[in-house]
Coordinates of C-alpha atoms and ligand atoms in Angstrom, one line a residue:
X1361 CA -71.2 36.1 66.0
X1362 CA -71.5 32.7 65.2
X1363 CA -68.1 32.1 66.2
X1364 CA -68.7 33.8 69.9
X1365 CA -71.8 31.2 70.3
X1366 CA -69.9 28.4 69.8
X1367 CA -67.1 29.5 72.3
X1368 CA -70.0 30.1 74.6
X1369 CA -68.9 33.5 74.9
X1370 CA -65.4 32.6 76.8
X1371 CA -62.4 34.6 75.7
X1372 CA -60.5 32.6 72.7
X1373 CA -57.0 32.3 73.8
X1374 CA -54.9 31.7 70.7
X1375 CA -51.8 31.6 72.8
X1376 CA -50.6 29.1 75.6
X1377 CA -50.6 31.2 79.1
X1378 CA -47.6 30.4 78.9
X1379 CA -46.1 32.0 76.1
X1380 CA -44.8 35.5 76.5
X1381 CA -45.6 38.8 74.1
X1382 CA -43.8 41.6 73.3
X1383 CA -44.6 44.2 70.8
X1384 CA -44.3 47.7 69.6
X1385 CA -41.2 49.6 70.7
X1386 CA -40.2 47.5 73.1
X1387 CA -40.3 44.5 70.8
X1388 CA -38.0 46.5 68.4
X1389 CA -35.7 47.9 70.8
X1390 CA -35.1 44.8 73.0
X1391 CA -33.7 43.1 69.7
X1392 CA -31.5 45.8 68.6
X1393 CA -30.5 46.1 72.0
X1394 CA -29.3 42.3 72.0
X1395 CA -27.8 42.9 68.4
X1396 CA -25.7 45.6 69.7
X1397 CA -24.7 43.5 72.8
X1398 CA -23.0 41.2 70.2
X1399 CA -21.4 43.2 67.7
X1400 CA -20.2 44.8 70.9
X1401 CA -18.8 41.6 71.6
X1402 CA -16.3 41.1 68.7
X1403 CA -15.3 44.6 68.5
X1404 CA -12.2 45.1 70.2
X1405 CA -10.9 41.8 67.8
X1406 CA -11.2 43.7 65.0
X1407 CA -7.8 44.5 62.8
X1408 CA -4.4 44.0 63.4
X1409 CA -4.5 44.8 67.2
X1410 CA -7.5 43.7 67.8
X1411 CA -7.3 41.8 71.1
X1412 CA -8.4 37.7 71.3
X1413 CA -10.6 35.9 73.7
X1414 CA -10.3 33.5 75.9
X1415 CA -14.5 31.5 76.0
X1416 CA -14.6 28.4 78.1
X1417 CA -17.7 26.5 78.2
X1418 CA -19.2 24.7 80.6
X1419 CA -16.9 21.8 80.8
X1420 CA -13.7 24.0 81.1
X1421 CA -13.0 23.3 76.9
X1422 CA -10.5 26.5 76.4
X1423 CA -10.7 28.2 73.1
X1424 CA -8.4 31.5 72.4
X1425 CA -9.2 33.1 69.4
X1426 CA -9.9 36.5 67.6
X1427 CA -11.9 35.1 64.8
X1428 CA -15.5 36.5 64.6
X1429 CA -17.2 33.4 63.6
X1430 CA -15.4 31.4 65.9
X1431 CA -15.7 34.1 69.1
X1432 CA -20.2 34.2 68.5
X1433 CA -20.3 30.0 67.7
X1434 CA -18.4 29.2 71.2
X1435 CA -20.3 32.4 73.4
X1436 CA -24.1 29.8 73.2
X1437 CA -26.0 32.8 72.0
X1438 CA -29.9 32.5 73.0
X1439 CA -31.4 35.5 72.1
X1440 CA -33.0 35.1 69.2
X1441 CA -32.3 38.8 67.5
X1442 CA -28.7 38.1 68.9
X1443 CA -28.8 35.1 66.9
X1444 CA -29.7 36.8 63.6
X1445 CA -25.8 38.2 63.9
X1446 CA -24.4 34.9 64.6
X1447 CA -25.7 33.6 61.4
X1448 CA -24.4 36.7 59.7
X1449 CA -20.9 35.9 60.7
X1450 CA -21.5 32.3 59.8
X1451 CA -23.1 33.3 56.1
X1452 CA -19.8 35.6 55.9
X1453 CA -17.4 32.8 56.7
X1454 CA -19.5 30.4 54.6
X1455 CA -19.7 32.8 51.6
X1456 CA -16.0 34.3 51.5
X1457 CA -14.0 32.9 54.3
X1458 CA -13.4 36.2 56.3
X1459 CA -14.9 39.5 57.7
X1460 CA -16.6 38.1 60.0
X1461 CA -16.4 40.7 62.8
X1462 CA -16.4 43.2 60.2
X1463 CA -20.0 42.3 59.6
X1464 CA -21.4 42.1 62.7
X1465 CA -19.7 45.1 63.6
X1466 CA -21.3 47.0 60.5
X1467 CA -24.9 45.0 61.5
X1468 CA -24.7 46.1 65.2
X1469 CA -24.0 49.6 64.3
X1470 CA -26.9 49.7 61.3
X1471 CA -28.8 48.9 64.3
X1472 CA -27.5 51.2 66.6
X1473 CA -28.2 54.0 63.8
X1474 CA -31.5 52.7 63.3
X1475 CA -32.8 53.1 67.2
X1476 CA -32.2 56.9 66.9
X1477 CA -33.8 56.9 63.5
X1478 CA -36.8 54.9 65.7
X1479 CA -36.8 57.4 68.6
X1480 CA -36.8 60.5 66.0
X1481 CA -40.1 58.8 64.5
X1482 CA -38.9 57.6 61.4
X1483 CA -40.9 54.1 60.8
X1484 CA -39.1 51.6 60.2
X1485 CA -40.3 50.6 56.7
X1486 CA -38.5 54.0 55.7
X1487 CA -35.5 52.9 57.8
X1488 CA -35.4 49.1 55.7
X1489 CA -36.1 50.8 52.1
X1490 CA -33.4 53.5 53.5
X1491 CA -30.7 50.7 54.2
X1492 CA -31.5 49.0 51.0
X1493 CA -31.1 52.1 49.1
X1494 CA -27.9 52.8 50.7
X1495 CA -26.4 48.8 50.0
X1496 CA -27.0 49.2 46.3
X1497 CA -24.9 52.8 46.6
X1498 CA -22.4 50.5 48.4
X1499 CA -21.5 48.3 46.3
X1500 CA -20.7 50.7 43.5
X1501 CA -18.4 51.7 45.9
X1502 CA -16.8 49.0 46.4
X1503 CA -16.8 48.8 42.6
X1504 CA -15.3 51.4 42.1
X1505 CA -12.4 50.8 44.8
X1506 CA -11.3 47.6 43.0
X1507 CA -7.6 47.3 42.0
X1508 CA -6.8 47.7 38.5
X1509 CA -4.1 45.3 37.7
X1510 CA -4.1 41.8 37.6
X1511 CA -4.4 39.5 40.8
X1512 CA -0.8 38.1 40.6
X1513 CA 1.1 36.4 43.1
X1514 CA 2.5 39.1 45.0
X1515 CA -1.1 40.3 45.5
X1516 CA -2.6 37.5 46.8
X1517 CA 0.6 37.2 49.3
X1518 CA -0.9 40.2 50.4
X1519 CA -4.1 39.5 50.5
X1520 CA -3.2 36.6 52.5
X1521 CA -0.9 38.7 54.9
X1522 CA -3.4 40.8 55.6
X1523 CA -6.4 38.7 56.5
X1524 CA -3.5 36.9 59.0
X1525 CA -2.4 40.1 60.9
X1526 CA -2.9 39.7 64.6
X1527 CA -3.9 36.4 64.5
X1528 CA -1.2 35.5 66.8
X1529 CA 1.3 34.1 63.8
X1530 CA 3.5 36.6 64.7
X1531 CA 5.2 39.0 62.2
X1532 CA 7.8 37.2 60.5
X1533 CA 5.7 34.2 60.1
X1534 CA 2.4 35.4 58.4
X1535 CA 4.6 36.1 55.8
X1536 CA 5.9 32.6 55.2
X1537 CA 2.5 31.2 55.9
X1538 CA 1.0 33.9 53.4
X1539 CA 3.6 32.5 50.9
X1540 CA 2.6 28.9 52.0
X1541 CA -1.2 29.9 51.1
X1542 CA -0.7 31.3 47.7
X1543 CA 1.4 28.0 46.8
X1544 CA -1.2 26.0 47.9
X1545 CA -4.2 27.7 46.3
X1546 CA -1.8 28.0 43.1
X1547 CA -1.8 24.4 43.3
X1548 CA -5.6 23.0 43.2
X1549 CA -6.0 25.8 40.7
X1550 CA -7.6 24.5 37.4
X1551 CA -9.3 25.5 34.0
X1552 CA -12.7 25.5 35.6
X1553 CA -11.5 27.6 38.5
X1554 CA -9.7 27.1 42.4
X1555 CA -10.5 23.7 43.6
X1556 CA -10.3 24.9 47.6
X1557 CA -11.4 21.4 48.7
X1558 CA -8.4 19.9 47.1
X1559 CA -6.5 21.5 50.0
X1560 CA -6.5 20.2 53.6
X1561 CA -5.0 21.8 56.8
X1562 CA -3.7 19.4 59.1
X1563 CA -2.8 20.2 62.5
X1564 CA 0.6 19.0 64.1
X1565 CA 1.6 20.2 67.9
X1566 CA 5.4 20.1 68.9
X1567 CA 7.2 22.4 66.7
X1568 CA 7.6 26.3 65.9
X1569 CA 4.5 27.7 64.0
X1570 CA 8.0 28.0 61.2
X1571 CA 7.9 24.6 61.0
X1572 CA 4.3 24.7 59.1
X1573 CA 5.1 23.2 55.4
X1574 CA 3.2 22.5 52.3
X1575 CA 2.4 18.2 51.9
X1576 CA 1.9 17.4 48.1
X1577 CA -0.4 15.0 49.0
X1578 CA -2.4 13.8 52.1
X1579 CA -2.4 13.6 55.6
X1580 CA -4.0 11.5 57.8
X1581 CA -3.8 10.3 61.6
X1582 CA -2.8 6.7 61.2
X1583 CA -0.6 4.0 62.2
X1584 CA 1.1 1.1 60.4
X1585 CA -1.3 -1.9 61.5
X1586 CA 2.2 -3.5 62.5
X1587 CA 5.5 -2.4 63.5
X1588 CA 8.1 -4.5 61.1
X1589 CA 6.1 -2.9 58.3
X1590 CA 8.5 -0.4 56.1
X1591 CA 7.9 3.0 57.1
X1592 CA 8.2 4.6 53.4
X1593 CA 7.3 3.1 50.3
X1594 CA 8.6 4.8 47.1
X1595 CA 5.7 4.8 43.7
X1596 CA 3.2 3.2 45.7
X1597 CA 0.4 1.2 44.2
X1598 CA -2.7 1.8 46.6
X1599 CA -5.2 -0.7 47.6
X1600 CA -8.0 0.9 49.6
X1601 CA -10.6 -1.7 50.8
X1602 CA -13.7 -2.2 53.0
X1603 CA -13.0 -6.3 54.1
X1604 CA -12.3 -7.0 57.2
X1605 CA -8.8 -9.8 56.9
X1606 CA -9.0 -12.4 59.5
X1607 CA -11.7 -15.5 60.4
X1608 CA -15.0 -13.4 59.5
X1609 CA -16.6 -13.0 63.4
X1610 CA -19.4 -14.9 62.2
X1611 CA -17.2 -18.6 61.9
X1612 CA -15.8 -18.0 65.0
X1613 CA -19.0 -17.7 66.9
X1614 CA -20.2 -20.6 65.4
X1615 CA -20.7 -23.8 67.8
X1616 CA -18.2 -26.0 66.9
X1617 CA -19.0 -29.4 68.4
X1618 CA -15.0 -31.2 69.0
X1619 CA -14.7 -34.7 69.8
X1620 CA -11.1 -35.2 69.5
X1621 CA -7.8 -33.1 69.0
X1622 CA -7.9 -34.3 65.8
X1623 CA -11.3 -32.4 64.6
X1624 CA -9.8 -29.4 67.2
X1625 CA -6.5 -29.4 64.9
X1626 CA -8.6 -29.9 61.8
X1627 CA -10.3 -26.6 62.6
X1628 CA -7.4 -24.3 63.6
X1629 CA -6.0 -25.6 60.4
X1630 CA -9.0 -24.2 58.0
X1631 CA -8.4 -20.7 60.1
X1632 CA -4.8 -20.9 59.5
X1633 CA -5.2 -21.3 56.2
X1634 CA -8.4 -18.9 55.6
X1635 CA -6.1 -16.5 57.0
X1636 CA -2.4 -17.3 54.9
X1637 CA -4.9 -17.3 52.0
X1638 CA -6.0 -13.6 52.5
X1639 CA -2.2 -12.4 53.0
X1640 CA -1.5 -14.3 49.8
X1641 CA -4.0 -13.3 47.8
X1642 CA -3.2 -9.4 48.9
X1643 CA 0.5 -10.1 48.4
X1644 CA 0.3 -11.6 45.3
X1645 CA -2.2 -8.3 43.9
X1646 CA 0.7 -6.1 43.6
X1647 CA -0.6 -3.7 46.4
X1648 CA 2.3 -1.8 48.1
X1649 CA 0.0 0.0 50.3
X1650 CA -3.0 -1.7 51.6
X1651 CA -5.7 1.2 53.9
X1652 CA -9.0 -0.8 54.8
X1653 CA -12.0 0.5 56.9
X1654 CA -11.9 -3.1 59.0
X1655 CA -10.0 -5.2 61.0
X1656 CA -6.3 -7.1 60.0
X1657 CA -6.0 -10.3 61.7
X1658 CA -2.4 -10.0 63.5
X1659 CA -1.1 -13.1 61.8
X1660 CA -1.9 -11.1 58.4
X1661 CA -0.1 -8.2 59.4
X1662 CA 3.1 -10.1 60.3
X1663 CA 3.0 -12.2 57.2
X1664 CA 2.4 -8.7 54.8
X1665 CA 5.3 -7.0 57.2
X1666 CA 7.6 -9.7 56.2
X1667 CA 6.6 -9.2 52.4
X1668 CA 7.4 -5.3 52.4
X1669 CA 3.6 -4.4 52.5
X1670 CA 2.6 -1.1 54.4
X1671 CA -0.9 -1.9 55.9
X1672 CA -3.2 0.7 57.5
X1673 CA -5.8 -0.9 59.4
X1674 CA -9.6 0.4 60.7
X1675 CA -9.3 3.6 59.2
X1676 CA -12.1 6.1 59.2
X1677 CA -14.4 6.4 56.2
X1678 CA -13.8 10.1 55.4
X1679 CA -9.9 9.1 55.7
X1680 CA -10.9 6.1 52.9
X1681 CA -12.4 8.9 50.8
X1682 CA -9.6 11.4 51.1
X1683 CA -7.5 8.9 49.6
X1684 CA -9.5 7.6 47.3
X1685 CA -10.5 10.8 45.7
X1686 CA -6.5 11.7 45.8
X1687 CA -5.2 8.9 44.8
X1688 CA -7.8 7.2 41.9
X1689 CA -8.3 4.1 43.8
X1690 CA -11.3 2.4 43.4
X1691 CA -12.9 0.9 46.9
X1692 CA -13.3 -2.2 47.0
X1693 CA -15.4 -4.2 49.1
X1694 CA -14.8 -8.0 48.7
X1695 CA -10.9 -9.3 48.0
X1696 CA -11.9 -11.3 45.5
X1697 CA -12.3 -8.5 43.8
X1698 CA -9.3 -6.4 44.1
X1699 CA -8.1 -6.1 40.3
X1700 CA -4.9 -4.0 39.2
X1701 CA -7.4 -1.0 38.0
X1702 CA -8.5 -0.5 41.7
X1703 CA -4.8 0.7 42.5
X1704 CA -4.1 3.8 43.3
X1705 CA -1.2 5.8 43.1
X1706 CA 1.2 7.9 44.9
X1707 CA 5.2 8.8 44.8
X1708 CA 5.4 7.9 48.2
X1709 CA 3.9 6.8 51.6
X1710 CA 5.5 7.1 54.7
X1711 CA 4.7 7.4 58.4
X1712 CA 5.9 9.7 61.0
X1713 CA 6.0 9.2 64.7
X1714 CA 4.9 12.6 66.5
X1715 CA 5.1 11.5 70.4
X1716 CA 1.7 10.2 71.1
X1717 CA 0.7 10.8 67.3
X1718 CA 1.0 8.7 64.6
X1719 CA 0.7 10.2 61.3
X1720 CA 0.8 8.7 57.1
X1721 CA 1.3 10.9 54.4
X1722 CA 0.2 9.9 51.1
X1723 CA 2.6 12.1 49.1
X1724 CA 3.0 12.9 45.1
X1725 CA 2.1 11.4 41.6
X1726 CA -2.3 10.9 41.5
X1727 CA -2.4 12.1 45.1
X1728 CA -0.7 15.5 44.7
X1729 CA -4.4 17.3 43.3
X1730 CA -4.7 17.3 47.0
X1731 CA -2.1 19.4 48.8
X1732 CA -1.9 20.0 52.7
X1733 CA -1.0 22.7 54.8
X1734 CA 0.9 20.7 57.8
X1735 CA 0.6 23.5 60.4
X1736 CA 2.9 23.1 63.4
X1737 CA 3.2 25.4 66.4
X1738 CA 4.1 24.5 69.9
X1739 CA 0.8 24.0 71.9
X1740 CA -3.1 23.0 71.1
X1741 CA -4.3 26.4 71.6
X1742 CA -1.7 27.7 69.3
X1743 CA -2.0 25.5 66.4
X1744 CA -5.6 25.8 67.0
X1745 CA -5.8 29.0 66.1
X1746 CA -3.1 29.0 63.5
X1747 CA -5.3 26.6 61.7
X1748 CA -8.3 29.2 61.8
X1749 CA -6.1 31.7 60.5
X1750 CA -4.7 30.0 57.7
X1751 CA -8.3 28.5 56.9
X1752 CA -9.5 32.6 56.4
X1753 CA -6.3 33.3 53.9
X1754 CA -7.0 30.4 51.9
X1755 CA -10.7 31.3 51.8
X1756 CA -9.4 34.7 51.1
X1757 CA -7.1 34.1 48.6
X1758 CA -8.5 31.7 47.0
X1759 CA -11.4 34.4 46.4
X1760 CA -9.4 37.0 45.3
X1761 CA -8.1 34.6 42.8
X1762 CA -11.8 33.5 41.5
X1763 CA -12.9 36.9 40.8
X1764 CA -9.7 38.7 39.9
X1765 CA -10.5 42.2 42.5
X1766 CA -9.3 43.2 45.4
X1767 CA -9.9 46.4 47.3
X1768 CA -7.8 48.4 49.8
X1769 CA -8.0 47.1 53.8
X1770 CA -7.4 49.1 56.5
X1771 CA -10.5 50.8 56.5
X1772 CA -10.3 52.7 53.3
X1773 CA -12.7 50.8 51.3
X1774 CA -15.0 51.7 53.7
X1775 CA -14.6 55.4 53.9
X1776 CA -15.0 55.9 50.3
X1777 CA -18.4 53.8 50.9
X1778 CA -19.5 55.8 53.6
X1779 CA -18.2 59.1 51.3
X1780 CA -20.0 57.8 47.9
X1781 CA -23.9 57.2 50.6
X1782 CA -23.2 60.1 52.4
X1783 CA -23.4 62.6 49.2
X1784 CA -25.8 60.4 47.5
X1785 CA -27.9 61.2 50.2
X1786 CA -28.2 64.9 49.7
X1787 CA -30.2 63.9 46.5
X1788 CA -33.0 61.6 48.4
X1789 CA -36.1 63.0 49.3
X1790 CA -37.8 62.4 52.5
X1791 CA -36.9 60.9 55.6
X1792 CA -35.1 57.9 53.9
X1793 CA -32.8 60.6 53.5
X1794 CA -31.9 59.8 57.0
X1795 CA -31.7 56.1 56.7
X1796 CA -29.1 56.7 54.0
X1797 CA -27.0 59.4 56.3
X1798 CA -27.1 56.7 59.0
X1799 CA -25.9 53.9 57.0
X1800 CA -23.0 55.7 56.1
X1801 CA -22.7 56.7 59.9
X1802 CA -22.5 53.1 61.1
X1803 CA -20.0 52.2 58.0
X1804 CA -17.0 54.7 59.9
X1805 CA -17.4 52.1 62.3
X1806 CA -15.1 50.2 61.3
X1807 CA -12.5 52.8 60.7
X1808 CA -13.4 54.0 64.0
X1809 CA -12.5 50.6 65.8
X1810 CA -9.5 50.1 63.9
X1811 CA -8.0 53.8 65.2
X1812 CA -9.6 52.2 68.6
X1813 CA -7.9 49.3 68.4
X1814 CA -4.7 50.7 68.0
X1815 CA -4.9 53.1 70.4
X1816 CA -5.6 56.1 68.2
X1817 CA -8.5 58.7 69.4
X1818 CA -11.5 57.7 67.1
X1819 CA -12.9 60.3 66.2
X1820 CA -9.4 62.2 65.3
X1821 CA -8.7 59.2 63.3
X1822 CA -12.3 59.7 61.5
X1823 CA -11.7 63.2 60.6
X1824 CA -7.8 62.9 59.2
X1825 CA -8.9 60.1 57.1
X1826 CA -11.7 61.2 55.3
X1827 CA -9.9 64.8 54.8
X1828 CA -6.9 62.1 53.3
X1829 CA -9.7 60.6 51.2
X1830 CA -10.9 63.5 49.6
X1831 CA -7.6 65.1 49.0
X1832 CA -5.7 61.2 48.0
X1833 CA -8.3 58.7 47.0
X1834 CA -7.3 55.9 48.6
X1835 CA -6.4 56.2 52.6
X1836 CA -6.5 53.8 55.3
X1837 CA -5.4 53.6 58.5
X1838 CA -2.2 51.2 58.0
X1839 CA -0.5 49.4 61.3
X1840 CA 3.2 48.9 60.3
X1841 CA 4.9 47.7 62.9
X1842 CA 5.0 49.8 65.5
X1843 CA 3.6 52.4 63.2
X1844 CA 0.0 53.8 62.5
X1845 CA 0.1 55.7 59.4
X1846 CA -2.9 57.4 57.4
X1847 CA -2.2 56.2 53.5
X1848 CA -3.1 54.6 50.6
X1849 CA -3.3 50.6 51.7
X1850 CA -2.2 49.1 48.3
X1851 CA 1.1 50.9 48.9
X1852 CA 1.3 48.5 51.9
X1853 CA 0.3 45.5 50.5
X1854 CA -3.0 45.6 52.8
X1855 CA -5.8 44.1 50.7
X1856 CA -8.8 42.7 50.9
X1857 CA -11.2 40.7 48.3
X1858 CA -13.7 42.9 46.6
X1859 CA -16.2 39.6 47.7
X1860 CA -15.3 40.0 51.7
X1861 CA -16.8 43.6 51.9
X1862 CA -19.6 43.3 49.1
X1863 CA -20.9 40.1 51.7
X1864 CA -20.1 41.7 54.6
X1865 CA -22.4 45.0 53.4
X1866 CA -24.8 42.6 52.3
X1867 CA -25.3 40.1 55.0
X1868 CA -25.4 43.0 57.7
X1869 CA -27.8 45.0 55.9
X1870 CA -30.1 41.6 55.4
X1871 CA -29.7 41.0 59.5
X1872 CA -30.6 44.8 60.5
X1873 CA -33.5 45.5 58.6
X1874 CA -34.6 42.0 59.5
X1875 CA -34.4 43.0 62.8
X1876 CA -35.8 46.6 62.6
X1877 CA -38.9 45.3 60.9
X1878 CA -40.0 42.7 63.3
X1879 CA -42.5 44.6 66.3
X1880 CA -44.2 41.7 68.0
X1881 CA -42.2 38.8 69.3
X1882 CA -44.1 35.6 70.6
X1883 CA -42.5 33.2 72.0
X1884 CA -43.0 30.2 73.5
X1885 CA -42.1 28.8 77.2
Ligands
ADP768 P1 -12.6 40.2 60.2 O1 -13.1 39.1 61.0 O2 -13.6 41.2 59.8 O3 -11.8 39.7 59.0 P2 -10.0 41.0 61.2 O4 -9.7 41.1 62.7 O5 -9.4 40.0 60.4 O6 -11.6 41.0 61.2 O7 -9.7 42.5 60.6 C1 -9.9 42.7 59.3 C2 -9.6 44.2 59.0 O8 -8.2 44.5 59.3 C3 -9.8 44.5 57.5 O9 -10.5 45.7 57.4 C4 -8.4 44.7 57.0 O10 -8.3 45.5 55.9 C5 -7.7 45.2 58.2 N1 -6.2 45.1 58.2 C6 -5.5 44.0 57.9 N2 -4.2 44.3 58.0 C7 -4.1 45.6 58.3 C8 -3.0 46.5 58.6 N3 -1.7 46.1 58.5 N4 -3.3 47.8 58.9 C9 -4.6 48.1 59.1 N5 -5.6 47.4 58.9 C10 -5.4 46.1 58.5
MG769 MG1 -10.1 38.6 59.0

């Protein structure tokens, strides 16, 4: 009452006018509706044949790719609901690297199952404890799928194989890159576990995708600061500083007032020498190979040529870091003091001319913690996506390796999920009965777009895999080739890490009941 005097007995808008309202049913369904639109999106990329896309964005930037992540970042999502599956496939890729149109395929079809649980009446509080219910059943699935063996080399060629199929690498080569992979991820492998930072991918156009090779070491785009400087160094000792070598800027903008050539002479002098006194003092420090995040006066650069010194110039600070932290130098920010235990170290430096690309690989000894994949292929677009690829299979691997499980691809793991909910169902009472069936429903979707995919009628596919599952165990729908063949996926090397498919049912379950629960949406102009 007291309240209503005060406003004078207006109506209290809490709202701008401007702001729009939508609630109830059509608040839920508008949202799964614009869920579904995007897990519709990335479906037909899905799997070995899945199909990439070509996204251009408004200033005719090209991407081609069949990565999930990568396809829902570039399409400028708005929708807000829609964007609830965007950060599902960016949690995935975060978390585990991969299955990132796996997820939002299982998160578009959870909400897909849950509209016909809506329109039958089942609230949707029922429907979210449903879901739940079902994830926790899930993952003891996927428990109980895990390979029992050890994770060995051969395994993690596979698991890097598969997680590369159809990504445009071609047969023969996902199997070099797969090996490629391991050998890397073998490599930044420690006590305390896989150092996956220690490994760089570094993009090279001009070559066959065959040409892709493992770099002990680092790789960075930079040129010699001077072009009688030697292109290799063997056991370098590595100076990395932040000076700038030349007349400091301030000196030179400082007003000289010249009377005579004599005072003009006197002055060029005390440059000349500021400067000869910098290349000495560099010289004489022992550095082989000199990288600073500043300017080298030319006259510097000749005289350090002439004394066999490789000198990188203006390099980036991330580049000054990479080094450091592969080669144990210490930055250094002032010449004066630059001491012997600053050096870093490496077996060798060298540059490489690549048409309009310069390149310097820090190679060997302290700097081979740090390995990079050097990916080649013949155009932009191509080592473009080659780099994505081989970015998921050392994500992939390199999680495999951590945990020790994999579980068979191909769909398989994800029958024997939807098999394990499907007869725990029969034991939950109520309507959250349903939620469980349809969780399992919307997990044969990805079984279901594989046989798509391929060619294969669905629901045919459906049927003779799970009667392969309950007669086998292990069955999956395996592209060979040419070949689609229902068996068991191990058989064919097609793996997957236990981690990929415990996120993927985690993160789409999060996104859909999210989704599902929200019935008023208020948004602003
Ligand atoms: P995601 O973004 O979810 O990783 P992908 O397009 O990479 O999507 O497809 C991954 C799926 O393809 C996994 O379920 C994996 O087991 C399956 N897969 C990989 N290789 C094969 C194969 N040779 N035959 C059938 N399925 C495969
Ligand atoms: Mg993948």
């Amino acid at each position: 009452m007291a309240q209503q005097r005060r406003m004078g007995g207006q109506p209290m808008f809490i709202l701008s006018e401007d702001s729009q309202r939508t609630q109830g049913r059509d608040a839920q369904s508008s949202n799964i509706m614009a869920g579904k639109a995007v897990a519709e999106s990335v479906r037909t990329t899905l799997g070995p044949r899945g199909m990439d896309k070509m996204l251009v964005d408004s200033s005719g930037e090209v991407v081609i790719t069949n990565d999930g992540a990568t396809i829902l970042n570039e399409m400028d999502i708005e929708h807000p609901a829609a964007q609830m599956l965007v950060e599902v496939a960016d949690s995935q890729e975060e978390e585990v690297g991969d299955g990132t149109t796996t997820a939002a395929v299982i998160a578009g079809n959870l909400l897909g199952e849950a509209e016909d649980l809506i329109e039958q009446d089942v609230h949707a509080t029922t429907i979210v404890e449903g879901y739940h219910e079902a994830a926790e059943i899930a993952l003891e699935a996927i428990a109980e799928q895990v390979n029992e063996g050890e994770v060995d080399d051969e395994i993690l060629k596979q698991v890097a194989e598969s997680s590369m199929t159809g990504k445009g690498t071609g047969g023969l080569t996902a199997e070099s890159l797969a090996e490629t992979v391991v050998e890397a991820i073998r490599h930044v492998e420690t006590d305390e576990g896989v150092e996956r930072e220690n490994v760089a991918v570094h993009t090279q156009v001009g070559a066959s995708s065959n040409a892709t090779e493992l770099v002990p070491g680092i790789v960075i785009d930079e040129e010699a600061a001077h072009d009688a400087m030697p292109s290799e160094v063997e056991d370098a000792s590595i100076a990395v500083l932040d000076v700038e070598l030349g007349v400091r800027t301030g000196e030179i903008d400082a007003e000289y007032a010249i009377d005579s050539i004599d005072q003009l002479n006197q002055a060029i002098d005390a440059e000349e020498s500021e400067v000869q006194g910098y290349a000495e003092t560099l010289a004489e420090s022992g550095a082989d190979v000199v990288f600073t995040t500043d300017d080298v006066d030319d006259r510097i650069s000749s005289f350090l040529a002439g004394e066999g010194v490789l000198v990188f110039d203006n390099i980036g600070n991330s580049d000054a870091r990479q080094i450091v932290s592969a080669t144990g130098a210490s930055r250094v920010g002032a010449l004066d003091d630059l001491e012997e235990s600053d050096f870093g170290a490496a077996d060798r430096v060298r540059t490489k001319n690549y048409g309009d690309d310069d390149l310097a690989f820090v190679e060997g000894g302290a700097a081979a913690e740090a390995v990079t994949v050097f990916v080649r292929g013949g155009t932009e677009h191509v080592v473009d996506e080659l780099e994505r690829a081989i970015g998921d299979a050392l994500d992939v691997v390199s999680t495999a390796l951590a945990s020790g499980e994999v579980v068979p691809g191909a769909g398989a793991t994800e029958i024997a999920i939807a098999d394990k909910v499907r007869s725990a169902a029969a034991g939950i009472e109520g309507r959250k009965q349903l939620a469980v069936t349809a969780f399992a429903d919307a997990l044969d979707v990805v079984p279901r777009t594989l046989a798509g995919n391929t060619g294969q009628d669905p629901i045919d596919a459906l049927v003779d895999l799970r009667a392969a599952h309950e007669s086998e165990g292990r069955a999956g729908l395996i592209t060979d080739g040419e070949d689609v063949t229902i068996d068991d996926p191990f058989e064919y090397g097609v793996v997957d890490p236990a981690d990929v498919k415990r996120e993927a049912i985690e993160s789409a379950t999060e996104a859909a009941t999210m989704i599902v629960r929200i019935d008023d949406v208020i948004a602003a102009e």
